[in-house]
C-alpha atoms as an extended CHARMM CRD file, in Angstrom:
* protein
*
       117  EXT
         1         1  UNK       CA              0.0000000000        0.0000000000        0.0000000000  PROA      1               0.0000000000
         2         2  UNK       CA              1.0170000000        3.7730000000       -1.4900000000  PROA      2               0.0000000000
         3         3  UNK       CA              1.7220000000        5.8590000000        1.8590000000  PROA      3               0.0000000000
         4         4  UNK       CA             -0.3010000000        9.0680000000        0.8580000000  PROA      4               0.0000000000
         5         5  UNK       CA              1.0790000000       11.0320000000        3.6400000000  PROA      5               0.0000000000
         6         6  UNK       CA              3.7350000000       13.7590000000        2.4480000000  PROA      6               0.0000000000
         7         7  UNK       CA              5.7380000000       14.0530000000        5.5150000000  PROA      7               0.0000000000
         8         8  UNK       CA              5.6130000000       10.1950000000        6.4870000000  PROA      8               0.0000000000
         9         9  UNK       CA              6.6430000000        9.0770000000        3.0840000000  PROA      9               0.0000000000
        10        10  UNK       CA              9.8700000000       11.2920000000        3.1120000000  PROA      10              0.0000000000
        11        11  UNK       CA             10.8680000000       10.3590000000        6.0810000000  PROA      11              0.0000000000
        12        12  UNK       CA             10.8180000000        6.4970000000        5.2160000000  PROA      12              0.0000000000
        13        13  UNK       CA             12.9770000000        7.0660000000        2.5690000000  PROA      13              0.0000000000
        14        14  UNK       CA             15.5290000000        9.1110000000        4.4880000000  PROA      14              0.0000000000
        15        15  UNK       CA             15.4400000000        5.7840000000        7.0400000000  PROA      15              0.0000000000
        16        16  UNK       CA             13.6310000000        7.5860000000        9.7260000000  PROA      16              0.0000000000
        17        17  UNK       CA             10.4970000000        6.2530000000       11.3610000000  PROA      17              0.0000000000
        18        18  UNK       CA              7.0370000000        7.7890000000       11.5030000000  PROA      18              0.0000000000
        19        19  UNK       CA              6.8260000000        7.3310000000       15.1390000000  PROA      19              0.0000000000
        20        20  UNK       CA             10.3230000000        9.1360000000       15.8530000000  PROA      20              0.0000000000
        21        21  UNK       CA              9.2290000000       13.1610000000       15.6710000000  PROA      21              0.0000000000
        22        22  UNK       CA             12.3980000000       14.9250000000       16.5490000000  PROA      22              0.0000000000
        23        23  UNK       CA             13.4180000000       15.7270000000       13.2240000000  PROA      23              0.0000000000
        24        24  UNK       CA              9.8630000000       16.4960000000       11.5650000000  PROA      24              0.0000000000
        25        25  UNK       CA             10.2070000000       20.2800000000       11.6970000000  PROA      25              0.0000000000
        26        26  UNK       CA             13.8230000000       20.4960000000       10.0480000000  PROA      26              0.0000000000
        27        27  UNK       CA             12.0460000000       17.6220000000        7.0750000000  PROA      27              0.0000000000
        28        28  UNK       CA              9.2670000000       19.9830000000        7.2460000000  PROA      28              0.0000000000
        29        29  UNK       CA             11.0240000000       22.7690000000        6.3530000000  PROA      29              0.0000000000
        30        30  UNK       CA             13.2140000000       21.1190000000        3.9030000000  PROA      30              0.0000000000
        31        31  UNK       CA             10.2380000000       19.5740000000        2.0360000000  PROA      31              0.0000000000
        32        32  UNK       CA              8.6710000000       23.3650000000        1.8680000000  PROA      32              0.0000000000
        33        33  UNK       CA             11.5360000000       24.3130000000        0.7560000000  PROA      33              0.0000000000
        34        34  UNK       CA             11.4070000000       22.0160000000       -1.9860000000  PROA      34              0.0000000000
        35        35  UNK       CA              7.6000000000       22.6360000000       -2.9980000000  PROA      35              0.0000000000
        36        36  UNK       CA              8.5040000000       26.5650000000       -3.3500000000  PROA      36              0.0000000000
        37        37  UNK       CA             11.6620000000       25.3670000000       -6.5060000000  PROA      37              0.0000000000
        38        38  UNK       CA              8.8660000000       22.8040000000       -7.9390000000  PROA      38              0.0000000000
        39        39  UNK       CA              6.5670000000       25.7020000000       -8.2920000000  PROA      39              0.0000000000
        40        40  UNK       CA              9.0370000000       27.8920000000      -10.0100000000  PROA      40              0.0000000000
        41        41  UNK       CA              9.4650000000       24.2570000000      -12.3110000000  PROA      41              0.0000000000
        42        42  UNK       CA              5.6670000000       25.2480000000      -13.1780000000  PROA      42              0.0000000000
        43        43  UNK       CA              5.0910000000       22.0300000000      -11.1860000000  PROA      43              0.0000000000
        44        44  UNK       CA              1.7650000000       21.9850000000       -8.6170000000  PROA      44              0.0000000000
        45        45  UNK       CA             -0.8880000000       24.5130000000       -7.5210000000  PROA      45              0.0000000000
        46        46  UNK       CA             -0.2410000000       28.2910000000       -9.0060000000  PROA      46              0.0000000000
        47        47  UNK       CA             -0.6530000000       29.5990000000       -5.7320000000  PROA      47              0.0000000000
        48        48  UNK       CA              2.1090000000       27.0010000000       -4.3180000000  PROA      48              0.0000000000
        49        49  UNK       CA              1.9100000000       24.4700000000       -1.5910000000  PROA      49              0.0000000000
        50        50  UNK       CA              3.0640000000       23.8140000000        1.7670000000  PROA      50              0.0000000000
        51        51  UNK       CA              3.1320000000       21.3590000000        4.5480000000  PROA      51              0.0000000000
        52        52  UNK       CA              2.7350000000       21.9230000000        8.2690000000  PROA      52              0.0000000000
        53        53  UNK       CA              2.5400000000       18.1890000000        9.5190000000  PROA      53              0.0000000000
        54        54  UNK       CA              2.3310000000       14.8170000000        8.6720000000  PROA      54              0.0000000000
        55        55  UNK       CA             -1.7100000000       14.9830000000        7.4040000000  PROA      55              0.0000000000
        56        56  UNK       CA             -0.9170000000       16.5580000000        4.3560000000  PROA      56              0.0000000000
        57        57  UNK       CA             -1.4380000000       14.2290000000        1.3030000000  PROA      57              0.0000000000
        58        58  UNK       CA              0.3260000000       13.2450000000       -2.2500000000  PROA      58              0.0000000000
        59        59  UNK       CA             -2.8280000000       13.7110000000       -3.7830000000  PROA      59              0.0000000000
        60        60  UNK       CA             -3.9860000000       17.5810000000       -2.1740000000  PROA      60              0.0000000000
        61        61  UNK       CA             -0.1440000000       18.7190000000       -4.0080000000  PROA      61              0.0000000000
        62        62  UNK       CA             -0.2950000000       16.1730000000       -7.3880000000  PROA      62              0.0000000000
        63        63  UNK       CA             -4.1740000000       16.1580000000       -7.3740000000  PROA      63              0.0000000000
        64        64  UNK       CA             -5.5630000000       13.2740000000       -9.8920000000  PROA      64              0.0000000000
        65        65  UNK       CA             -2.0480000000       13.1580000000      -12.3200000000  PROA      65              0.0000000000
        66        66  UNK       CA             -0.4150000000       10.5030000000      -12.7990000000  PROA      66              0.0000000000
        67        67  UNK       CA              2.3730000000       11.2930000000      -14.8550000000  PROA      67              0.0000000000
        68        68  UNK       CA              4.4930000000       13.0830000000      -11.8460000000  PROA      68              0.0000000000
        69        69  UNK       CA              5.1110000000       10.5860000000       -9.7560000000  PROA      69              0.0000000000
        70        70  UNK       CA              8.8290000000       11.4240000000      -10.3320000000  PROA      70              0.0000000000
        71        71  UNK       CA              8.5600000000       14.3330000000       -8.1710000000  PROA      71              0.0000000000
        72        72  UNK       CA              8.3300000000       12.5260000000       -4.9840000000  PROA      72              0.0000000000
        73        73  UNK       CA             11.8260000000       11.0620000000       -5.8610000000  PROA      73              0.0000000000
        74        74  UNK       CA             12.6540000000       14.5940000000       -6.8420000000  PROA      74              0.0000000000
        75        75  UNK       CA             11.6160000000       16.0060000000       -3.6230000000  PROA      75              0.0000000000
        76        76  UNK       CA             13.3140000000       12.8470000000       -1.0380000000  PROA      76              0.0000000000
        77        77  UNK       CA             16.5100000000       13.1940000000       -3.1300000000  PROA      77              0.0000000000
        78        78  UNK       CA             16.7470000000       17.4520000000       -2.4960000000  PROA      78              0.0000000000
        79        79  UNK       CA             15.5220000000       16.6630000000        1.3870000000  PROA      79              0.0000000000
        80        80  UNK       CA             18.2750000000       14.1830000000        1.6050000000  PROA      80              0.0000000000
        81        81  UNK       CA             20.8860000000       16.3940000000        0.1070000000  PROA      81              0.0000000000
        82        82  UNK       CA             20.5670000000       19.3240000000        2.6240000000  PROA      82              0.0000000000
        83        83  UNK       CA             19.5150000000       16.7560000000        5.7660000000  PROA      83              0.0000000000
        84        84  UNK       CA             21.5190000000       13.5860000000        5.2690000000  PROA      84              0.0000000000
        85        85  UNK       CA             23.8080000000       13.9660000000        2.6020000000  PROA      85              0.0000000000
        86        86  UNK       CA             25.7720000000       10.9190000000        2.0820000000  PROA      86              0.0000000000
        87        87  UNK       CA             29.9510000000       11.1440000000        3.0560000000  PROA      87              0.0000000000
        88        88  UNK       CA             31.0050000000       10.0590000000       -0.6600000000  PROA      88              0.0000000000
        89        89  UNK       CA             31.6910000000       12.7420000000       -3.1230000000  PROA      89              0.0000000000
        90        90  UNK       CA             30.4610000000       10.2700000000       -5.7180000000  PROA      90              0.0000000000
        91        91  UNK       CA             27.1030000000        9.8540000000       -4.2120000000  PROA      91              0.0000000000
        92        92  UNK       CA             26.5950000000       13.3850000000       -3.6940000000  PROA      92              0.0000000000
        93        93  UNK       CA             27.1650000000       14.3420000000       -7.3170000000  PROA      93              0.0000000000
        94        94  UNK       CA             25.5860000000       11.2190000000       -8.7620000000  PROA      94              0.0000000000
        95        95  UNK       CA             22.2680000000       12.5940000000       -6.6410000000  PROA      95              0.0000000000
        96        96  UNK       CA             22.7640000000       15.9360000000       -8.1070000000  PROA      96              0.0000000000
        97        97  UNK       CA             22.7960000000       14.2640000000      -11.5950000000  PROA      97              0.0000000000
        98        98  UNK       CA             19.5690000000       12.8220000000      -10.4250000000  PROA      98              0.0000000000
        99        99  UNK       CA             17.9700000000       16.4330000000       -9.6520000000  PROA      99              0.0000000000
       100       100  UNK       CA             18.6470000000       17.4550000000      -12.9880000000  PROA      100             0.0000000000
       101       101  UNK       CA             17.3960000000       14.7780000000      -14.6370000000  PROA      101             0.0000000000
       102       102  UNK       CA             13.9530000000       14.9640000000      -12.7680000000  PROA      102             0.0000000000
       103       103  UNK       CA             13.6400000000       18.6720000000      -12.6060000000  PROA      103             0.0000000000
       104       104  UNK       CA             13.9080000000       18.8360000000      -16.3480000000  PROA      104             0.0000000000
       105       105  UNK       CA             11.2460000000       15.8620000000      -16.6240000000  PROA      105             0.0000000000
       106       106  UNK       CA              9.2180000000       17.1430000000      -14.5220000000  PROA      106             0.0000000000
       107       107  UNK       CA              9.2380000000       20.7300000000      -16.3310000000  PROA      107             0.0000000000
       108       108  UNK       CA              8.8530000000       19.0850000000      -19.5160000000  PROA      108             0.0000000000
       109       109  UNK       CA              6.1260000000       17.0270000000      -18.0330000000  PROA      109             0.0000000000
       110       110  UNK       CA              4.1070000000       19.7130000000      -16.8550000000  PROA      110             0.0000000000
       111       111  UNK       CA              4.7070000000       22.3230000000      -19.7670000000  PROA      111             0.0000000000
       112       112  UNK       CA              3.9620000000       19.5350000000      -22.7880000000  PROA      112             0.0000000000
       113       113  UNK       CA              0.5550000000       18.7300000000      -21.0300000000  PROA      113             0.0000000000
       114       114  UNK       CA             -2.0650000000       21.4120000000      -21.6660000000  PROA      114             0.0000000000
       115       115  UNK       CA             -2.9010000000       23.4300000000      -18.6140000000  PROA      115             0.0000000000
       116       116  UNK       CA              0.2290000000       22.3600000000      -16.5820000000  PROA      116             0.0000000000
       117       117  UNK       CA             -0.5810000000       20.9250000000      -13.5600000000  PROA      117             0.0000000000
């Protein structure tokens, strides 16, 4: 089963656990932080989107489309950049490669589909 929470999601995939709260601001604000670059992508609602805690939902920033499901790797791979980076210089840049890759996608995405997102 999909996790639809926002906050919960990212923080399984930076290997924390959805009971352990500690860190949920800092993710918070990285995440935000994150939402405010996708909408200068043209990526999610005109007016932009932010999270406060771990109710808000995939589908209140992505709505009914399917085709950008790349932009929850985009976002976990910026979070984990700025809140876990890894210690290799490889990995770092290899995940930067990564970012590039998605945010053009994802701008392509949104800008060859009529009406953006």
């Amino acid at each position: 089963m999909e996790e639809k929470s926002i906050l919960t999601s990212i923080k399984k995939l930076l290997g924390v656990d959805e009971d352990y709260t500690q860190f949920d601001p800092d993710i918070i604000i990285h995440i935000n932080t994150v939402f405010m670059t996708l909408k200068q992508l043209g990526v999610g609602p005109t007016q932009g989107f932010k999270i406060a805690d771990n109710t808000a939902e995939w589908e209140d920033f992505i709505t009914d489309r399917i085709d950008l499901e790349g932009l929850k790797t985009y976002i976990y791979l910026k979070v984990r950049l700025v809140f876990d980076p890894p210690q290799s210089s490889y990995l770092i840049e290899n995940i930067k490669e990564q970012i590039k890759e998605l945010e053009w996608r994802l701008n392509f995405q949104v800008e060859s589909t009529e009406g953006g997102l």
